[in-house]
PDB file of C-alpha atoms in Angstrom:
ATOM      1  CA  MET A   1      -7.511 -33.469  27.915  1.00 76.00           C
ATOM      2  CA  LEU A   2      -5.335 -32.857  24.858  1.00 76.00           C
ATOM      3  CA  GLU A   3      -6.231 -36.274  23.503  1.00 84.00           C
ATOM      4  CA  LEU A   4      -9.914 -35.372  23.760  1.00 80.00           C
ATOM      5  CA  ILE A   5      -9.356 -32.090  21.885  1.00 78.00           C
ATOM      6  CA  ALA A   6      -7.225 -33.808  19.245  1.00 76.00           C
ATOM      7  CA  ALA A   7      -9.929 -36.436  18.740  1.00 79.00           C
ATOM      8  CA  ASN A   8     -12.713 -33.820  18.330  1.00 84.00           C
ATOM      9  CA  PRO A   9     -11.395 -30.845  16.312  1.00 87.00           C
ATOM     10  CA  LEU A  10     -14.917 -29.912  15.176  1.00 87.00           C
ATOM     11  CA  TRP A  11     -16.040 -29.242  18.741  1.00 91.00           C
ATOM     12  CA  PHE A  12     -12.796 -27.453  19.529  1.00 92.00           C
ATOM     13  CA  TRP A  13     -13.285 -24.929  16.716  1.00 92.00           C
ATOM     14  CA  LEU A  14     -16.988 -24.441  17.414  1.00 92.00           C
ATOM     15  CA  SER A  15     -16.269 -23.942  21.122  1.00 94.00           C
ATOM     16  CA  LEU A  16     -13.403 -21.555  20.399  1.00 93.00           C
ATOM     17  CA  GLY A  17     -15.644 -19.561  18.062  1.00 94.00           C
ATOM     18  CA  GLY A  18     -18.386 -19.404  20.697  1.00 94.00           C
ATOM     19  CA  VAL A  19     -15.964 -18.335  23.418  1.00 95.00           C
ATOM     20  CA  LEU A  20     -14.441 -15.617  21.213  1.00 94.00           C
ATOM     21  CA  LEU A  21     -17.877 -14.292  20.230  1.00 93.00           C
ATOM     22  CA  ALA A  22     -18.998 -14.309  23.869  1.00 93.00           C
ATOM     23  CA  ALA A  23     -15.830 -12.461  24.872  1.00 92.00           C
ATOM     24  CA  GLU A  24     -16.547  -9.926  22.119  1.00 91.00           C
ATOM     25  CA  MET A  25     -19.921  -9.205  23.704  1.00 91.00           C
ATOM     26  CA  LEU A  26     -18.115  -8.260  26.908  1.00 89.00           C
ATOM     27  CA  GLY A  27     -16.609  -5.293  25.111  1.00 81.00           C
ATOM     28  CA  ALA A  28     -13.522  -6.143  23.093  1.00 70.00           C
ATOM     29  CA  GLY A  29     -14.351  -3.475  20.518  1.00 75.00           C
ATOM     30  CA  GLY A  30     -14.479  -5.730  17.464  1.00 77.00           C
ATOM     31  CA  TYR A  31     -11.110  -7.423  17.867  1.00 81.00           C
ATOM     32  CA  LEU A  32     -12.441 -10.871  18.756  1.00 90.00           C
ATOM     33  CA  LEU A  33     -15.432 -10.858  16.412  1.00 90.00           C
ATOM     34  CA  TRP A  34     -13.499 -11.782  13.287  1.00 91.00           C
ATOM     35  CA  SER A  35     -11.449 -14.457  15.036  1.00 93.00           C
ATOM     36  CA  GLY A  36     -14.671 -15.955  16.397  1.00 94.00           C
ATOM     37  CA  VAL A  37     -16.283 -15.977  12.953  1.00 94.00           C
ATOM     38  CA  ALA A  38     -13.134 -17.535  11.481  1.00 95.00           C
ATOM     39  CA  ALA A  39     -13.132 -20.247  14.172  1.00 95.00           C
ATOM     40  CA  LEU A  40     -16.759 -21.084  13.384  1.00 95.00           C
ATOM     41  CA  LEU A  41     -15.921 -21.248   9.668  1.00 95.00           C
ATOM     42  CA  VAL A  42     -12.997 -23.587  10.391  1.00 95.00           C
ATOM     43  CA  GLY A  43     -15.382 -25.721  12.452  1.00 94.00           C
ATOM     44  CA  ALA A  44     -17.779 -25.897   9.497  1.00 94.00           C
ATOM     45  CA  LEU A  45     -14.866 -26.782   7.210  1.00 94.00           C
ATOM     46  CA  ILE A  46     -13.734 -29.555   9.594  1.00 94.00           C
ATOM     47  CA  TRP A  47     -17.278 -30.923   9.559  1.00 93.00           C
ATOM     48  CA  LEU A  48     -17.061 -31.143   5.750  1.00 93.00           C
ATOM     49  CA  LEU A  49     -13.405 -32.285   5.584  1.00 90.00           C
ATOM     50  CA  PRO A  50     -12.567 -34.125   8.835  1.00 88.00           C
ATOM     51  CA  GLN A  51      -9.198 -35.375   7.531  1.00 90.00           C
ATOM     52  CA  LEU A  52      -7.499 -31.917   7.688  1.00 89.00           C
ATOM     53  CA  SER A  53      -4.460 -31.868   9.958  1.00 91.00           C
ATOM     54  CA  TRP A  54      -4.085 -29.465  12.872  1.00 90.00           C
ATOM     55  CA  ALA A  55      -1.393 -27.521  10.975  1.00 93.00           C
ATOM     56  CA  TRP A  56      -3.794 -26.887   8.097  1.00 93.00           C
ATOM     57  CA  GLN A  57      -6.584 -26.019  10.496  1.00 93.00           C
ATOM     58  CA  GLY A  58      -4.415 -23.423  12.231  1.00 93.00           C
ATOM     59  CA  MET A  59      -3.271 -21.946   8.941  1.00 96.00           C
ATOM     60  CA  ILE A  60      -6.833 -21.776   7.611  1.00 95.00           C
ATOM     61  CA  PHE A  61      -7.926 -20.123  10.864  1.00 95.00           C
ATOM     62  CA  ALA A  62      -5.218 -17.460  10.580  1.00 96.00           C
ATOM     63  CA  VAL A  63      -5.966 -16.735   6.921  1.00 96.00           C
ATOM     64  CA  LEU A  64      -9.737 -16.652   7.493  1.00 95.00           C
ATOM     65  CA  THR A  65      -9.325 -14.214  10.390  1.00 94.00           C
ATOM     66  CA  VAL A  66      -7.481 -11.771   8.126  1.00 95.00           C
ATOM     67  CA  VAL A  67      -9.831 -12.338   5.163  1.00 94.00           C
ATOM     68  CA  VAL A  68     -13.017 -11.867   7.205  1.00 91.00           C
ATOM     69  CA  ALA A  69     -11.641  -8.706   8.864  1.00 90.00           C
ATOM     70  CA  TYR A  70     -10.612  -7.299   5.461  1.00 93.00           C
ATOM     71  CA  LEU A  71     -13.996  -8.080   3.919  1.00 90.00           C
ATOM     72  CA  TRP A  72     -15.742  -6.311   6.786  1.00 86.00           C
ATOM     73  CA  TRP A  73     -13.454  -3.274   6.437  1.00 87.00           C
ATOM     74  CA  TYR A  74     -14.055  -3.219   2.678  1.00 90.00           C
ATOM     75  CA  TRP A  75     -17.839  -3.437   3.128  1.00 86.00           C
ATOM     76  CA  LEU A  76     -17.865  -0.633   5.722  1.00 82.00           C
ATOM     77  CA  ARG A  77     -15.683   1.592   3.556  1.00 85.00           C
ATOM     78  CA  ARG A  78     -18.074   1.315   0.598  1.00 85.00           C
ATOM     79  CA  ARG A  79     -21.171   1.999   2.706  1.00 78.00           C
ATOM     80  CA  PRO A  80     -22.399   5.604   2.690  1.00 71.00           C
ATOM     81  CA  ALA A  81     -22.122   7.347   6.059  1.00 60.00           C
ATOM     82  CA  ALA A  82     -25.841   8.209   6.176  1.00 54.00           C
ATOM     83  CA  ALA A  83     -26.834   4.551   5.754  1.00 53.00           C
ATOM     84  CA  SER A  84     -24.792   3.545   8.790  1.00 54.00           C
ATOM     85  CA  GLY A  85     -27.154   5.486  11.027  1.00 58.00           C
ATOM     86  CA  GLY A  86     -24.419   7.815  12.208  1.00 60.00           C
ATOM     87  CA  SER A  87     -24.977  11.533  12.167  1.00 65.00           C
ATOM     88  CA  PRO A  88     -22.303  13.679  10.504  1.00 66.00           C
ATOM     89  CA  VAL A  89     -22.785  16.255  13.297  1.00 67.00           C
ATOM     90  CA  LEU A  90     -22.715  13.810  16.213  1.00 70.00           C
ATOM     91  CA  ASN A  91     -20.943  15.422  19.187  1.00 75.00           C
ATOM     92  CA  GLN A  92     -20.795  18.780  17.369  1.00 76.00           C
ATOM     93  CA  ARG A  93     -23.386  20.681  19.386  1.00 75.00           C
ATOM     94  CA  ASN A  94     -22.863  23.957  17.553  1.00 73.00           C
ATOM     95  CA  ARG A  95     -23.528  22.330  14.134  1.00 80.00           C
ATOM     96  CA  GLN A  96     -26.637  20.626  15.497  1.00 83.00           C
ATOM     97  CA  LEU A  97     -28.074  24.069  16.195  1.00 86.00           C
ATOM     98  CA  ILE A  98     -28.297  25.028  12.509  1.00 90.00           C
ATOM     99  CA  GLY A  99     -31.973  25.623  11.771  1.00 91.00           C
ATOM    100  CA  THR A 100     -32.845  26.274  15.425  1.00 92.00           C
ATOM    101  CA  ARG A 101     -35.100  29.245  16.093  1.00 93.00           C
ATOM    102  CA  ALA A 102     -34.865  31.395  19.212  1.00 91.00           C
ATOM    103  CA  THR A 103     -35.672  34.854  20.545  1.00 88.00           C
ATOM    104  CA  LEU A 104     -32.908  37.339  21.301  1.00 89.00           C
ATOM    105  CA  THR A 105     -32.812  38.208  24.984  1.00 84.00           C
ATOM    106  CA  GLU A 106     -30.227  40.956  24.501  1.00 87.00           C
ATOM    107  CA  PRO A 107     -29.821  43.425  21.617  1.00 90.00           C
ATOM    108  CA  MET A 108     -26.981  42.869  19.144  1.00 92.00           C
ATOM    109  CA  HIS A 109     -24.385  45.635  18.726  1.00 92.00           C
ATOM    110  CA  ASN A 110     -22.161  45.890  15.644  1.00 92.00           C
ATOM    111  CA  GLY A 111     -23.591  42.588  14.435  1.00 90.00           C
ATOM    112  CA  MET A 112     -22.298  40.692  17.500  1.00 92.00           C
ATOM    113  CA  GLY A 113     -24.046  39.517  20.631  1.00 90.00           C
ATOM    114  CA  ARG A 114     -25.167  36.490  22.587  1.00 89.00           C
ATOM    115  CA  ILE A 115     -28.147  34.195  22.153  1.00 89.00           C
ATOM    116  CA  ASN A 116     -29.649  31.773  24.654  1.00 89.00           C
ATOM    117  CA  ILE A 117     -30.659  28.397  23.256  1.00 89.00           C
ATOM    118  CA  GLY A 118     -31.856  25.893  25.819  1.00 86.00           C
ATOM    119  CA  ASP A 119     -29.675  26.267  28.881  1.00 88.00           C
ATOM    120  CA  SER A 120     -26.641  27.538  26.966  1.00 87.00           C
ATOM    121  CA  SER A 121     -25.498  30.960  25.919  1.00 88.00           C
ATOM    122  CA  TRP A 122     -23.840  31.214  22.506  1.00 87.00           C
ATOM    123  CA  ARG A 123     -21.857  33.934  20.807  1.00 90.00           C
ATOM    124  CA  ALA A 124     -23.900  35.116  17.817  1.00 92.00           C
ATOM    125  CA  GLN A 125     -23.189  37.136  14.696  1.00 92.00           C
ATOM    126  CA  ALA A 126     -25.703  38.787  12.376  1.00 93.00           C
ATOM    127  CA  ALA A 127     -25.459  40.970   9.292  1.00 92.00           C
ATOM    128  CA  GLU A 128     -27.242  43.796  11.149  1.00 91.00           C
ATOM    129  CA  ASP A 129     -27.957  45.022  14.630  1.00 92.00           C
ATOM    130  CA  LEU A 130     -31.062  43.389  16.040  1.00 92.00           C
ATOM    131  CA  PRO A 131     -33.139  44.494  19.034  1.00 92.00           C
ATOM    132  CA  ALA A 132     -33.966  42.204  21.975  1.00 88.00           C
ATOM    133  CA  GLY A 133     -37.089  40.126  21.360  1.00 88.00           C
ATOM    134  CA  THR A 134     -36.294  39.510  17.667  1.00 90.00           C
ATOM    135  CA  GLU A 135     -37.070  35.992  16.438  1.00 92.00           C
ATOM    136  CA  VAL A 136     -33.904  34.587  14.830  1.00 94.00           C
ATOM    137  CA  GLU A 137     -32.748  31.391  13.144  1.00 94.00           C
ATOM    138  CA  VAL A 138     -29.262  29.865  13.214  1.00 93.00           C
ATOM    139  CA  VAL A 139     -28.103  29.612   9.574  1.00 94.00           C
ATOM    140  CA  ALA A 140     -24.415  28.684   9.920  1.00 92.00           C
ATOM    141  CA  VAL A 141     -21.560  28.153  12.346  1.00 90.00           C
ATOM    142  CA  GLU A 142     -18.146  29.821  12.219  1.00 90.00           C
ATOM    143  CA  GLY A 143     -15.949  28.238  14.848  1.00 85.00           C
ATOM    144  CA  VAL A 144     -17.891  28.724  18.090  1.00 85.00           C
ATOM    145  CA  THR A 145     -19.956  31.618  16.754  1.00 90.00           C
ATOM    146  CA  LEU A 146     -23.502  31.035  15.536  1.00 90.00           C
ATOM    147  CA  VAL A 147     -24.446  33.026  12.445  1.00 93.00           C
ATOM    148  CA  ILE A 148     -28.073  34.088  12.767  1.00 94.00           C
ATOM    149  CA  ARG A 149     -30.660  35.941  10.704  1.00 93.00           C
ATOM    150  CA  ALA A 150     -33.886  37.570  11.689  1.00 92.00           C
ATOM    151  CA  ILE A 151     -37.045  35.666  10.807  1.00 91.00           C
ATOM    152  CA  SER A 152     -39.448  37.893   8.934  1.00 75.00           C
ATOM    153  CA  ARG A 153     -43.059  37.500   9.923  1.00 60.00           C
TER     154      ARG A 153
END
């Protein structure tokens, strides 16, 4: 078996790259992706330069793994967060509520009260006391308290 691998380094590197990329799809979290890409690149290099020894192939594989991972990190770091499709308020339910409009179900006393949005009840703060039935909008968040203002009609 080892003689067969030693006689066909191109297929070894292409197979290793394919196996690593397939394993990455099973959920490795990005760790195997760069090694798989590096193995495929070594396979392409062996196709162009078949006289490279196994020692050089292994060294090139190791260096390419680090280089490809660094290049990906560098590219991600320079990308703006909005372009990546991620929301800056992902998993921050209270911040997602900014701009939401609702009707007060209970009057506010001393500028504090509770507001129902969807199936949740939130602590709310306003600059003034507001009666029940007032249309309000969430304008900010302070900790777990929603800052609201009355919507003038």
